[in-house]
Structures are given as C-alpha cells and as structure tokens.
PDB file of C-alpha atoms in Angstrom:
ATOM      1  CA  UNK T   1     -28.175   3.175 -87.995  1.00 97.00           C
ATOM      2  CA  UNK T   2     -29.906   5.814 -85.919  1.00 98.00           C
ATOM      3  CA  UNK T   3     -32.593   3.925 -84.001  1.00 98.00           C
ATOM      4  CA  UNK T   4     -35.439   5.378 -81.943  1.00 98.00           C
ATOM      5  CA  UNK T   5     -36.618   3.368 -78.928  1.00 98.00           C
ATOM      6  CA  UNK T   6     -39.938   4.533 -77.459  1.00 98.00           C
ATOM      7  CA  UNK T   7     -41.203   3.504 -74.021  1.00 98.00           C
ATOM      8  CA  UNK T   8     -37.612   3.120 -72.812  1.00 98.00           C
ATOM      9  CA  UNK T   9     -38.625   3.167 -69.123  1.00 97.00           C
ATOM     10  CA  UNK T  10     -40.806   0.066 -69.435  1.00 97.00           C
ATOM     11  CA  UNK T  11     -39.860  -3.587 -69.036  1.00 97.00           C
ATOM     12  CA  UNK T  12     -38.838  -4.175 -72.649  1.00 98.00           C
ATOM     13  CA  UNK T  13     -37.338  -0.709 -73.077  1.00 98.00           C
ATOM     14  CA  UNK T  14     -35.029  -1.247 -70.113  1.00 98.00           C
ATOM     15  CA  UNK T  15     -33.939  -4.669 -71.380  1.00 98.00           C
ATOM     16  CA  UNK T  16     -33.164  -3.203 -74.806  1.00 98.00           C
ATOM     17  CA  UNK T  17     -31.005  -0.518 -73.193  1.00 98.00           C
ATOM     18  CA  UNK T  18     -28.956  -3.165 -71.376  1.00 98.00           C
ATOM     19  CA  UNK T  19     -28.177  -4.813 -74.721  1.00 98.00           C
ATOM     20  CA  UNK T  20     -27.378  -1.630 -76.646  1.00 98.00           C
ATOM     21  CA  UNK T  21     -23.649  -1.550 -75.716  1.00 98.00           C
ATOM     22  CA  UNK T  22     -23.308  -4.906 -77.536  1.00 97.00           C
ATOM     23  CA  UNK T  23     -24.381  -3.144 -80.746  1.00 97.00           C
ATOM     24  CA  UNK T  24     -21.892  -0.242 -80.996  1.00 96.00           C
ATOM     25  CA  UNK T  25     -22.468   0.293 -84.724  1.00 96.00           C
ATOM     26  CA  UNK T  26     -25.822   1.951 -84.013  1.00 98.00           C
ATOM     27  CA  UNK T  27     -26.828   5.176 -82.282  1.00 98.00           C
ATOM     28  CA  UNK T  28     -29.833   4.711 -79.998  1.00 98.00           C
ATOM     29  CA  UNK T  29     -32.288   7.418 -79.017  1.00 98.00           C
ATOM     30  CA  UNK T  30     -33.994   6.079 -75.895  1.00 98.00           C
ATOM     31  CA  UNK T  31     -37.157   8.035 -75.222  1.00 98.00           C
ATOM     32  CA  UNK T  32     -40.157   8.004 -72.947  1.00 97.00           C
ATOM     33  CA  UNK T  33     -42.878  10.616 -72.655  1.00 95.00           C
ATOM     34  CA  UNK T  34     -40.480  13.185 -71.152  1.00 96.00           C
ATOM     35  CA  UNK T  35     -38.210  13.029 -74.214  1.00 97.00           C
ATOM     36  CA  UNK T  36     -40.835  12.453 -76.919  1.00 98.00           C
ATOM     37  CA  UNK T  37     -44.624  12.602 -76.717  1.00 97.00           C
ATOM     38  CA  UNK T  38     -45.673   9.969 -79.250  1.00 98.00           C
ATOM     39  CA  UNK T  39     -49.257  11.266 -79.220  1.00 97.00           C
ATOM     40  CA  UNK T  40     -47.957  14.501 -80.805  1.00 98.00           C
ATOM     41  CA  UNK T  41     -47.589  13.904 -84.535  1.00 97.00           C
ATOM     42  CA  UNK T  42     -45.595  17.080 -85.199  1.00 98.00           C
ATOM     43  CA  UNK T  43     -43.186  16.320 -82.342  1.00 98.00           C
ATOM     44  CA  UNK T  44     -42.572  12.844 -83.799  1.00 98.00           C
ATOM     45  CA  UNK T  45     -41.859  14.160 -87.287  1.00 98.00           C
ATOM     46  CA  UNK T  46     -39.510  16.835 -85.966  1.00 98.00           C
ATOM     47  CA  UNK T  47     -37.614  14.349 -83.771  1.00 98.00           C
ATOM     48  CA  UNK T  48     -37.247  11.770 -86.543  1.00 98.00           C
ATOM     49  CA  UNK T  49     -36.106  14.324 -89.124  1.00 97.00           C
ATOM     50  CA  UNK T  50     -33.744  16.184 -86.768  1.00 98.00           C
ATOM     51  CA  UNK T  51     -32.028  12.987 -85.598  1.00 98.00           C
ATOM     52  CA  UNK T  52     -32.086  11.264 -89.013  1.00 98.00           C
ATOM     53  CA  UNK T  53     -33.859   8.231 -87.540  1.00 98.00           C
ATOM     54  CA  UNK T  54     -33.694   5.129 -89.758  1.00 98.00           C
ATOM     55  CA  UNK T  55     -35.576   2.638 -87.585  1.00 98.00           C
ATOM     56  CA  UNK T  56     -38.045   2.577 -84.680  1.00 98.00           C
ATOM     57  CA  UNK T  57     -38.736   0.016 -81.963  1.00 98.00           C
ATOM     58  CA  UNK T  58     -42.043   1.045 -80.399  1.00 98.00           C
ATOM     59  CA  UNK T  59     -42.262  -0.351 -76.867  1.00 98.00           C
ATOM     60  CA  UNK T  60     -44.661   2.353 -75.665  1.00 98.00           C
ATOM     61  CA  UNK T  61     -48.261   1.338 -74.976  1.00 97.00           C
ATOM     62  CA  UNK T  62     -51.223   1.642 -72.660  1.00 97.00           C
ATOM     63  CA  UNK T  63     -51.017  -1.732 -70.909  1.00 95.00           C
ATOM     64  CA  UNK T  64     -53.388  -1.382 -67.928  1.00 95.00           C
ATOM     65  CA  UNK T  65     -55.795  -3.965 -69.347  1.00 97.00           C
ATOM     66  CA  UNK T  66     -58.623  -3.506 -66.832  1.00 97.00           C
ATOM     67  CA  UNK T  67     -58.376   0.298 -66.614  1.00 97.00           C
ATOM     68  CA  UNK T  68     -58.532   0.409 -70.417  1.00 97.00           C
ATOM     69  CA  UNK T  69     -62.191  -0.631 -70.256  1.00 97.00           C
ATOM     70  CA  UNK T  70     -62.984   2.795 -68.752  1.00 97.00           C
ATOM     71  CA  UNK T  71     -60.258   4.730 -70.605  1.00 97.00           C
ATOM     72  CA  UNK T  72     -60.894   3.763 -74.214  1.00 97.00           C
ATOM     73  CA  UNK T  73     -60.009   7.205 -75.598  1.00 97.00           C
ATOM     74  CA  UNK T  74     -56.554   7.302 -73.998  1.00 97.00           C
ATOM     75  CA  UNK T  75     -55.952   3.632 -74.781  1.00 98.00           C
ATOM     76  CA  UNK T  76     -56.814   4.253 -78.452  1.00 98.00           C
ATOM     77  CA  UNK T  77     -54.538   7.289 -78.582  1.00 98.00           C
ATOM     78  CA  UNK T  78     -51.522   5.384 -77.247  1.00 98.00           C
ATOM     79  CA  UNK T  79     -52.083   1.957 -78.810  1.00 98.00           C
ATOM     80  CA  UNK T  80     -53.637   2.808 -82.184  1.00 98.00           C
ATOM     81  CA  UNK T  81     -53.065   6.448 -83.157  1.00 98.00           C
ATOM     82  CA  UNK T  82     -49.527   6.972 -81.827  1.00 98.00           C
ATOM     83  CA  UNK T  83     -48.157   3.918 -83.710  1.00 98.00           C
ATOM     84  CA  UNK T  84     -49.740   5.363 -86.870  1.00 98.00           C
ATOM     85  CA  UNK T  85     -47.891   8.659 -86.329  1.00 98.00           C
ATOM     86  CA  UNK T  86     -44.592   6.828 -85.801  1.00 98.00           C
ATOM     87  CA  UNK T  87     -45.125   4.560 -88.797  1.00 98.00           C
ATOM     88  CA  UNK T  88     -46.075   7.431 -91.109  1.00 98.00           C
ATOM     89  CA  UNK T  89     -43.039   9.487 -90.099  1.00 98.00           C
ATOM     90  CA  UNK T  90     -40.518   6.652 -90.527  1.00 98.00           C
ATOM     91  CA  UNK T  91     -42.330   5.363 -93.618  1.00 98.00           C
ATOM     92  CA  UNK T  92     -41.763   8.673 -95.380  1.00 98.00           C
ATOM     93  CA  UNK T  93     -38.037   8.248 -94.757  1.00 97.00           C
ATOM     94  CA  UNK T  94     -38.166   4.671 -96.166  1.00 98.00           C
ATOM     95  CA  UNK T  95     -37.140   3.394 -92.728  1.00 98.00           C
ATOM     96  CA  UNK T  96     -38.300   0.365 -90.736  1.00 98.00           C
ATOM     97  CA  UNK T  97     -40.383  -0.121 -87.612  1.00 98.00           C
ATOM     98  CA  UNK T  98     -40.892  -2.870 -85.047  1.00 98.00           C
ATOM     99  CA  UNK T  99     -44.258  -2.654 -83.287  1.00 98.00           C
ATOM    100  CA  UNK T 100     -44.824  -4.711 -80.134  1.00 98.00           C
ATOM    101  CA  UNK T 101     -48.294  -6.246 -79.962  1.00 98.00           C
ATOM    102  CA  UNK T 102     -50.105  -8.806 -77.844  1.00 98.00           C
ATOM    103  CA  UNK T 103     -51.879 -12.148 -77.551  1.00 98.00           C
ATOM    104  CA  UNK T 104     -54.996 -10.123 -76.607  1.00 98.00           C
ATOM    105  CA  UNK T 105     -55.751  -9.690 -80.322  1.00 98.00           C
ATOM    106  CA  UNK T 106     -57.160 -13.250 -80.028  1.00 98.00           C
ATOM    107  CA  UNK T 107     -60.254 -14.291 -78.051  1.00 96.00           C
ATOM    108  CA  UNK T 108     -58.505 -17.327 -76.559  1.00 96.00           C
ATOM    109  CA  UNK T 109     -61.077 -19.914 -77.650  1.00 96.00           C
ATOM    110  CA  UNK T 110     -58.610 -21.933 -79.747  1.00 95.00           C
ATOM    111  CA  UNK T 111     -56.999 -25.114 -78.368  1.00 94.00           C
ATOM    112  CA  UNK T 112     -53.859 -25.228 -80.516  1.00 97.00           C
ATOM    113  CA  UNK T 113     -51.083 -22.588 -80.650  1.00 98.00           C
ATOM    114  CA  UNK T 114     -52.035 -19.447 -82.551  1.00 98.00           C
ATOM    115  CA  UNK T 115     -50.166 -18.857 -85.804  1.00 98.00           C
ATOM    116  CA  UNK T 116     -49.781 -15.417 -87.347  1.00 98.00           C
ATOM    117  CA  UNK T 117     -52.502 -16.324 -89.872  1.00 98.00           C
ATOM    118  CA  UNK T 118     -55.118 -17.178 -87.215  1.00 98.00           C
ATOM    119  CA  UNK T 119     -58.237 -15.002 -87.210  1.00 97.00           C
ATOM    120  CA  UNK T 120     -58.038 -12.136 -84.745  1.00 98.00           C
ATOM    121  CA  UNK T 121     -60.994 -11.488 -82.461  1.00 97.00           C
ATOM    122  CA  UNK T 122     -60.106  -9.237 -79.496  1.00 97.00           C
ATOM    123  CA  UNK T 123     -62.675  -9.054 -76.710  1.00 95.00           C
ATOM    124  CA  UNK T 124     -61.187  -6.226 -74.635  1.00 97.00           C
ATOM    125  CA  UNK T 125     -60.524  -2.536 -75.278  1.00 98.00           C
ATOM    126  CA  UNK T 126     -56.810  -3.198 -74.873  1.00 98.00           C
ATOM    127  CA  UNK T 127     -56.836  -5.985 -77.459  1.00 98.00           C
ATOM    128  CA  UNK T 128     -58.950  -4.002 -79.926  1.00 98.00           C
ATOM    129  CA  UNK T 129     -56.702  -0.930 -79.763  1.00 98.00           C
ATOM    130  CA  UNK T 130     -53.530  -3.005 -80.134  1.00 98.00           C
ATOM    131  CA  UNK T 131     -55.013  -4.695 -83.223  1.00 98.00           C
ATOM    132  CA  UNK T 132     -55.818  -1.317 -84.810  1.00 98.00           C
ATOM    133  CA  UNK T 133     -52.236  -0.323 -84.008  1.00 98.00           C
ATOM    134  CA  UNK T 134     -51.011  -3.343 -85.984  1.00 98.00           C
ATOM    135  CA  UNK T 135     -53.109  -2.343 -89.004  1.00 98.00           C
ATOM    136  CA  UNK T 136     -51.928   1.268 -88.835  1.00 98.00           C
ATOM    137  CA  UNK T 137     -48.238   0.386 -88.647  1.00 98.00           C
ATOM    138  CA  UNK T 138     -48.464  -1.967 -91.613  1.00 98.00           C
ATOM    139  CA  UNK T 139     -50.478   0.596 -93.581  1.00 98.00           C
ATOM    140  CA  UNK T 140     -48.037   3.485 -93.145  1.00 98.00           C
ATOM    141  CA  UNK T 141     -44.684   1.662 -92.965  1.00 98.00           C
ATOM    142  CA  UNK T 142     -44.106  -1.104 -95.538  1.00 98.00           C
ATOM    143  CA  UNK T 143     -40.859  -2.118 -93.786  1.00 98.00           C
ATOM    144  CA  UNK T 144     -42.555  -3.034 -90.517  1.00 98.00           C
ATOM    145  CA  UNK T 145     -42.529  -6.034 -88.186  1.00 98.00           C
ATOM    146  CA  UNK T 146     -45.382  -6.682 -85.778  1.00 98.00           C
ATOM    147  CA  UNK T 147     -44.222  -8.856 -82.871  1.00 98.00           C
ATOM    148  CA  UNK T 148     -47.035 -10.264 -80.740  1.00 98.00           C
ATOM    149  CA  UNK T 149     -45.963 -11.428 -77.311  1.00 98.00           C
ATOM    150  CA  UNK T 150     -47.648 -12.621 -74.106  1.00 98.00           C
ATOM    151  CA  UNK T 151     -47.300 -12.685 -70.307  1.00 98.00           C
ATOM    152  CA  UNK T 152     -44.324 -10.309 -70.345  1.00 98.00           C
ATOM    153  CA  UNK T 153     -42.177  -9.987 -67.223  1.00 98.00           C
ATOM    154  CA  UNK T 154     -38.753  -8.627 -66.307  1.00 98.00           C
ATOM    155  CA  UNK T 155     -36.590  -7.560 -63.405  1.00 97.00           C
ATOM    156  CA  UNK T 156     -37.748  -4.020 -64.302  1.00 97.00           C
ATOM    157  CA  UNK T 157     -41.144  -2.438 -63.667  1.00 93.00           C
ATOM    158  CA  UNK T 158     -44.293  -3.992 -62.263  1.00 94.00           C
ATOM    159  CA  UNK T 159     -45.248  -7.456 -63.458  1.00 97.00           C
ATOM    160  CA  UNK T 160     -46.776 -10.772 -62.411  1.00 98.00           C
ATOM    161  CA  UNK T 161     -43.496 -12.359 -61.283  1.00 98.00           C
ATOM    162  CA  UNK T 162     -42.567  -9.530 -58.925  1.00 98.00           C
ATOM    163  CA  UNK T 163     -46.132  -9.286 -57.613  1.00 98.00           C
ATOM    164  CA  UNK T 164     -46.303 -13.017 -56.821  1.00 98.00           C
ATOM    165  CA  UNK T 165     -42.954 -12.872 -55.016  1.00 98.00           C
ATOM    166  CA  UNK T 166     -44.115  -9.894 -52.943  1.00 98.00           C
ATOM    167  CA  UNK T 167     -47.516 -11.431 -52.118  1.00 98.00           C
ATOM    168  CA  UNK T 168     -45.917 -14.809 -51.430  1.00 98.00           C
ATOM    169  CA  UNK T 169     -43.789 -13.196 -48.732  1.00 97.00           C
ATOM    170  CA  UNK T 170     -46.674 -11.165 -47.292  1.00 97.00           C
ATOM    171  CA  UNK T 171     -49.608 -13.595 -47.328  1.00 97.00           C
ATOM    172  CA  UNK T 172     -50.162 -17.110 -45.947  1.00 98.00           C
ATOM    173  CA  UNK T 173     -52.435 -17.997 -48.868  1.00 98.00           C
ATOM    174  CA  UNK T 174     -53.017 -16.915 -52.493  1.00 97.00           C
ATOM    175  CA  UNK T 175     -55.663 -17.866 -55.042  1.00 97.00           C
ATOM    176  CA  UNK T 176     -54.447 -17.905 -58.655  1.00 98.00           C
ATOM    177  CA  UNK T 177     -56.274 -18.692 -61.921  1.00 97.00           C
ATOM    178  CA  UNK T 178     -55.624 -22.215 -63.194  1.00 97.00           C
ATOM    179  CA  UNK T 179     -57.870 -22.290 -66.288  1.00 96.00           C
ATOM    180  CA  UNK T 180     -56.045 -19.663 -68.355  1.00 97.00           C
ATOM    181  CA  UNK T 181     -53.185 -21.181 -70.342  1.00 97.00           C
ATOM    182  CA  UNK T 182     -50.287 -19.453 -72.051  1.00 98.00           C
ATOM    183  CA  UNK T 183     -46.539 -18.951 -72.064  1.00 97.00           C
ATOM    184  CA  UNK T 184     -44.569 -16.436 -69.983  1.00 98.00           C
ATOM    185  CA  UNK T 185     -42.131 -14.201 -71.875  1.00 98.00           C
ATOM    186  CA  UNK T 186     -38.952 -12.867 -70.294  1.00 98.00           C
ATOM    187  CA  UNK T 187     -38.511  -9.357 -71.716  1.00 98.00           C
ATOM    188  CA  UNK T 188     -34.757  -9.966 -71.947  1.00 98.00           C
ATOM    189  CA  UNK T 189     -35.351 -12.823 -74.421  1.00 98.00           C
ATOM    190  CA  UNK T 190     -37.696 -10.644 -76.476  1.00 98.00           C
ATOM    191  CA  UNK T 191     -35.069  -7.876 -76.517  1.00 98.00           C
ATOM    192  CA  UNK T 192     -32.478 -10.360 -77.819  1.00 98.00           C
ATOM    193  CA  UNK T 193     -34.922 -11.430 -80.540  1.00 98.00           C
ATOM    194  CA  UNK T 194     -35.531  -7.806 -81.557  1.00 98.00           C
ATOM    195  CA  UNK T 195     -31.798  -7.150 -81.903  1.00 98.00           C
ATOM    196  CA  UNK T 196     -31.467 -10.341 -83.948  1.00 98.00           C
ATOM    197  CA  UNK T 197     -34.077  -8.987 -86.365  1.00 98.00           C
ATOM    198  CA  UNK T 198     -32.355  -5.597 -86.550  1.00 98.00           C
ATOM    199  CA  UNK T 199     -28.917  -7.100 -87.240  1.00 97.00           C
ATOM    200  CA  UNK T 200     -30.091  -9.731 -89.746  1.00 97.00           C
ATOM    201  CA  UNK T 201     -32.491  -7.345 -91.467  1.00 97.00           C
ATOM    202  CA  UNK T 202     -36.169  -6.557 -91.081  1.00 97.00           C
ATOM    203  CA  UNK T 203     -38.392  -9.043 -92.911  1.00 98.00           C
ATOM    204  CA  UNK T 204     -41.797  -7.319 -92.916  1.00 98.00           C
ATOM    205  CA  UNK T 205     -44.814  -9.117 -91.497  1.00 98.00           C
ATOM    206  CA  UNK T 206     -46.481 -10.349 -88.329  1.00 98.00           C
ATOM    207  CA  UNK T 207     -44.516 -12.560 -85.909  1.00 98.00           C
ATOM    208  CA  UNK T 208     -45.212 -14.317 -82.625  1.00 98.00           C
ATOM    209  CA  UNK T 209     -42.686 -14.479 -79.805  1.00 98.00           C
ATOM    210  CA  UNK T 210     -42.832 -15.911 -76.298  1.00 98.00           C
ATOM    211  CA  UNK T 211     -40.675 -18.352 -74.401  1.00 98.00           C
ATOM    212  CA  UNK T 212     -41.076 -22.082 -75.091  1.00 98.00           C
ATOM    213  CA  UNK T 213     -43.517 -24.254 -73.172  1.00 98.00           C
ATOM    214  CA  UNK T 214     -47.094 -24.010 -71.917  1.00 98.00           C
ATOM    215  CA  UNK T 215     -48.366 -23.307 -68.397  1.00 98.00           C
ATOM    216  CA  UNK T 216     -51.265 -21.876 -66.379  1.00 98.00           C
ATOM    217  CA  UNK T 217     -51.052 -18.802 -64.136  1.00 98.00           C
ATOM    218  CA  UNK T 218     -51.421 -21.153 -61.141  1.00 98.00           C
ATOM    219  CA  UNK T 219     -48.506 -23.367 -62.211  1.00 98.00           C
ATOM    220  CA  UNK T 220     -46.472 -20.275 -63.075  1.00 98.00           C
ATOM    221  CA  UNK T 221     -47.008 -18.948 -59.543  1.00 98.00           C
ATOM    222  CA  UNK T 222     -45.977 -22.289 -58.008  1.00 98.00           C
ATOM    223  CA  UNK T 223     -42.763 -22.185 -60.058  1.00 98.00           C
ATOM    224  CA  UNK T 224     -42.070 -18.556 -59.088  1.00 98.00           C
ATOM    225  CA  UNK T 225     -42.386 -19.393 -55.383  1.00 98.00           C
ATOM    226  CA  UNK T 226     -40.276 -22.554 -55.694  1.00 98.00           C
ATOM    227  CA  UNK T 227     -37.440 -20.730 -57.503  1.00 98.00           C
ATOM    228  CA  UNK T 228     -37.658 -17.730 -55.148  1.00 98.00           C
ATOM    229  CA  UNK T 229     -37.528 -20.038 -52.112  1.00 98.00           C
ATOM    230  CA  UNK T 230     -40.963 -19.046 -50.803  1.00 98.00           C
ATOM    231  CA  UNK T 231     -42.415 -21.917 -48.756  1.00 96.00           C
ATOM    232  CA  UNK T 232     -44.759 -20.153 -46.313  1.00 95.00           C
ATOM    233  CA  UNK T 233     -47.525 -19.288 -48.795  1.00 98.00           C
ATOM    234  CA  UNK T 234     -50.186 -21.805 -49.847  1.00 98.00           C
ATOM    235  CA  UNK T 235     -51.243 -21.272 -53.484  1.00 98.00           C
ATOM    236  CA  UNK T 236     -54.672 -22.615 -54.396  1.00 98.00           C
ATOM    237  CA  UNK T 237     -56.178 -22.834 -57.908  1.00 98.00           C
ATOM    238  CA  UNK T 238     -59.078 -20.568 -58.890  1.00 97.00           C
ATOM    239  CA  UNK T 239     -61.541 -20.723 -61.789  1.00 97.00           C
ATOM    240  CA  UNK T 240     -61.689 -17.557 -63.887  1.00 95.00           C
ATOM    241  CA  UNK T 241     -65.304 -17.156 -62.702  1.00 95.00           C
ATOM    242  CA  UNK T 242     -64.041 -16.858 -59.111  1.00 95.00           C
ATOM    243  CA  UNK T 243     -61.864 -13.861 -59.990  1.00 92.00           C
ATOM    244  CA  UNK T 244     -63.927 -11.537 -62.228  1.00 92.00           C
ATOM    245  CA  UNK T 245     -62.095  -8.652 -63.922  1.00 95.00           C
ATOM    246  CA  UNK T 246     -63.377  -5.701 -66.009  1.00 96.00           C
ATOM    247  CA  UNK T 247     -61.479  -6.951 -69.088  1.00 96.00           C
ATOM    248  CA  UNK T 248     -62.000 -10.465 -70.409  1.00 93.00           C
ATOM    249  CA  UNK T 249     -58.801 -12.532 -70.585  1.00 93.00           C
ATOM    250  CA  UNK T 250     -58.026 -15.121 -73.291  1.00 93.00           C
ATOM    251  CA  UNK T 251     -58.400 -18.630 -71.809  1.00 95.00           C
ATOM    252  CA  UNK T 252     -55.792 -19.977 -74.219  1.00 97.00           C
ATOM    253  CA  UNK T 253     -53.080 -17.729 -75.624  1.00 95.00           C
ATOM    254  CA  UNK T 254     -50.219 -20.027 -76.605  1.00 98.00           C
ATOM    255  CA  UNK T 255     -48.380 -18.521 -79.588  1.00 98.00           C
ATOM    256  CA  UNK T 256     -46.745 -20.529 -82.376  1.00 98.00           C
ATOM    257  CA  UNK T 257     -43.215 -19.147 -82.815  1.00 98.00           C
ATOM    258  CA  UNK T 258     -42.198 -21.225 -85.860  1.00 98.00           C
ATOM    259  CA  UNK T 259     -42.100 -18.264 -88.250  1.00 98.00           C
ATOM    260  CA  UNK T 260     -39.695 -16.200 -86.126  1.00 98.00           C
ATOM    261  CA  UNK T 261     -37.465 -19.207 -85.451  1.00 98.00           C
ATOM    262  CA  UNK T 262     -37.339 -20.224 -89.117  1.00 98.00           C
ATOM    263  CA  UNK T 263     -36.668 -16.764 -90.565  1.00 98.00           C
ATOM    264  CA  UNK T 264     -34.157 -15.596 -87.960  1.00 98.00           C
ATOM    265  CA  UNK T 265     -32.611 -18.934 -87.008  1.00 97.00           C
ATOM    266  CA  UNK T 266     -32.862 -18.473 -83.259  1.00 96.00           C
ATOM    267  CA  UNK T 267     -33.434 -20.909 -80.434  1.00 97.00           C
ATOM    268  CA  UNK T 268     -35.921 -19.615 -77.867  1.00 98.00           C
ATOM    269  CA  UNK T 269     -35.297 -20.467 -74.189  1.00 98.00           C
ATOM    270  CA  UNK T 270     -37.713 -22.594 -72.149  1.00 98.00           C
ATOM    271  CA  UNK T 271     -39.886 -20.465 -69.860  1.00 98.00           C
ATOM    272  CA  UNK T 272     -38.526 -21.924 -66.602  1.00 98.00           C
ATOM    273  CA  UNK T 273     -34.894 -21.373 -67.604  1.00 98.00           C
ATOM    274  CA  UNK T 274     -35.646 -17.714 -68.269  1.00 98.00           C
ATOM    275  CA  UNK T 275     -37.672 -17.373 -65.074  1.00 98.00           C
ATOM    276  CA  UNK T 276     -34.707 -18.638 -63.060  1.00 98.00           C
ATOM    277  CA  UNK T 277     -32.478 -16.083 -64.805  1.00 98.00           C
ATOM    278  CA  UNK T 278     -34.858 -13.210 -64.027  1.00 98.00           C
ATOM    279  CA  UNK T 279     -35.387 -14.163 -60.374  1.00 98.00           C
ATOM    280  CA  UNK T 280     -31.625 -14.458 -59.874  1.00 98.00           C
ATOM    281  CA  UNK T 281     -31.380 -10.789 -60.907  1.00 95.00           C
ATOM    282  CA  UNK T 282     -34.023  -9.804 -58.354  1.00 93.00           C
TER     283      UNK T 282
END
C-alpha cells in the first residue's frame, strides 16, 4: 500500500519511521508541514491523488494544551478541520485512515478506566477540538480508526520524561502533581500497535491505547529519576490547586484497552518496562 504519514517530525511520527523498514511491502510518504500543509484542502487532494495514497496515519496535531486556550482558531484548524480534509480525500478513494486522539476528550471525573463507549465531556479547547476531529474523520471516512492515547512520551521531541530528567539534573527540588492519575504511553509501543492494525486490517471504530498500569505524575517522576540515576533532586507532591494552568487537566484518565487487545491480539507492555527502554535510548 501507499501510506501517508502526517506529522512525521513529532514523537509518534519519528517512531513510525523507525519501524517502516520492517514493513517493506508498503511505500511510506512521511510528511510534515514543509512537505504537505494539511490545512490546505486542495493540497491534500492533489497529494493523495498524485501519489495514489491508500491509507493515512494522521499524527499531526496542535498539542500545546495551555496555549490552545488562547489559540482556539488555530487549534480548531489543525485538530478538527484538517482531519476532515484528510478523511474526505481518502474516503473518496475508498481508503482507510487512523486518527490519533486523546484522553482529553473526557473530563476525568470517572474513577474506573474509560471505555470507548464512555460519555465524552472535554473541558479544554484542546480536548474539544480533538473530539470534533474524531467526529469529522468518522463522518468522511467509513474505514477509519480513532486511537485515543494519553501521556505520550518518546526519545524524540519535547515531552514530560525528557523535561523531568533535565530539571532533575538542574534543580535540587521539584514539585509535581500527585492527584492526577493516568498511564504513560511510550510512542514506540503505540507505533507498534498502529502497524499491527495496518497489517491485520483496519477494523473501523474508536480504540483506546496506552501502556499497562496506573500512576500519578508524581510517582512517574520518581520512577524517571530512579531509572535515570538522578539522586540529587528532591521531588515533592503537589495538589493540582497548587499548580494552576490555563487548561484544565483530567484528574483521572486511565483508558481501558480491552477492545484493542481483543481485536488485534496484542500484549501491551507495562509502563515501567517501556520507560526503561526509552531512557536507555536517551
């Protein structure tokens, strides 16, 4: 197949590129804004038709959660309208699309893992625009998978793991939120899951994917420092109220991955195993 990857310079896009040589039967078109402006509907249609694209993995998004509160127009363009353009173009060719979404479509007030059927209720601009993106992709491309993920990190790009390692080396003390609970996701594991879906065949619908296990940001930071060998930084727990941010975060965003595991027959790694793998690459 001819497969278009958007947002190839991001965390997930880079991890997908590392795995592409293991899938030599496909031709991959790795693009970022320099190669394809996904906010330009005509450019998308021309690119997809010219290169006979049969499937799309859309990793591109506006992910600056706090800045999104003051940049709703741009956030909507990238997270809601651009996916619609991609979905409409590939839908006309009877192709498939994988759209990456987020735990921010939920308000985080639940106390048991969120299934795909749980009611959505985003309380940030980022979450609202990503949810509209989900609707648009499913509307225009019947052969589409929505994969919601959470707490994404990688050896590429800027992310929580790399920031905590840097700050842990620079500062004698750090305060980290302890009352927000979720599951970290190593972008490499998500990339493997995406390729599993491509090779076994796209089963349309909404899916959840993160690593296994449950943890707070505070505990996650303690684990990052322990694995990275950082002993000089004292990490203390903070309440969310002590660290106000423009965008409201979900207090509980654990995702139930049963559907993905059952349909695609995969075993998802435990979060700490994957964290060790990522830090070893750093």
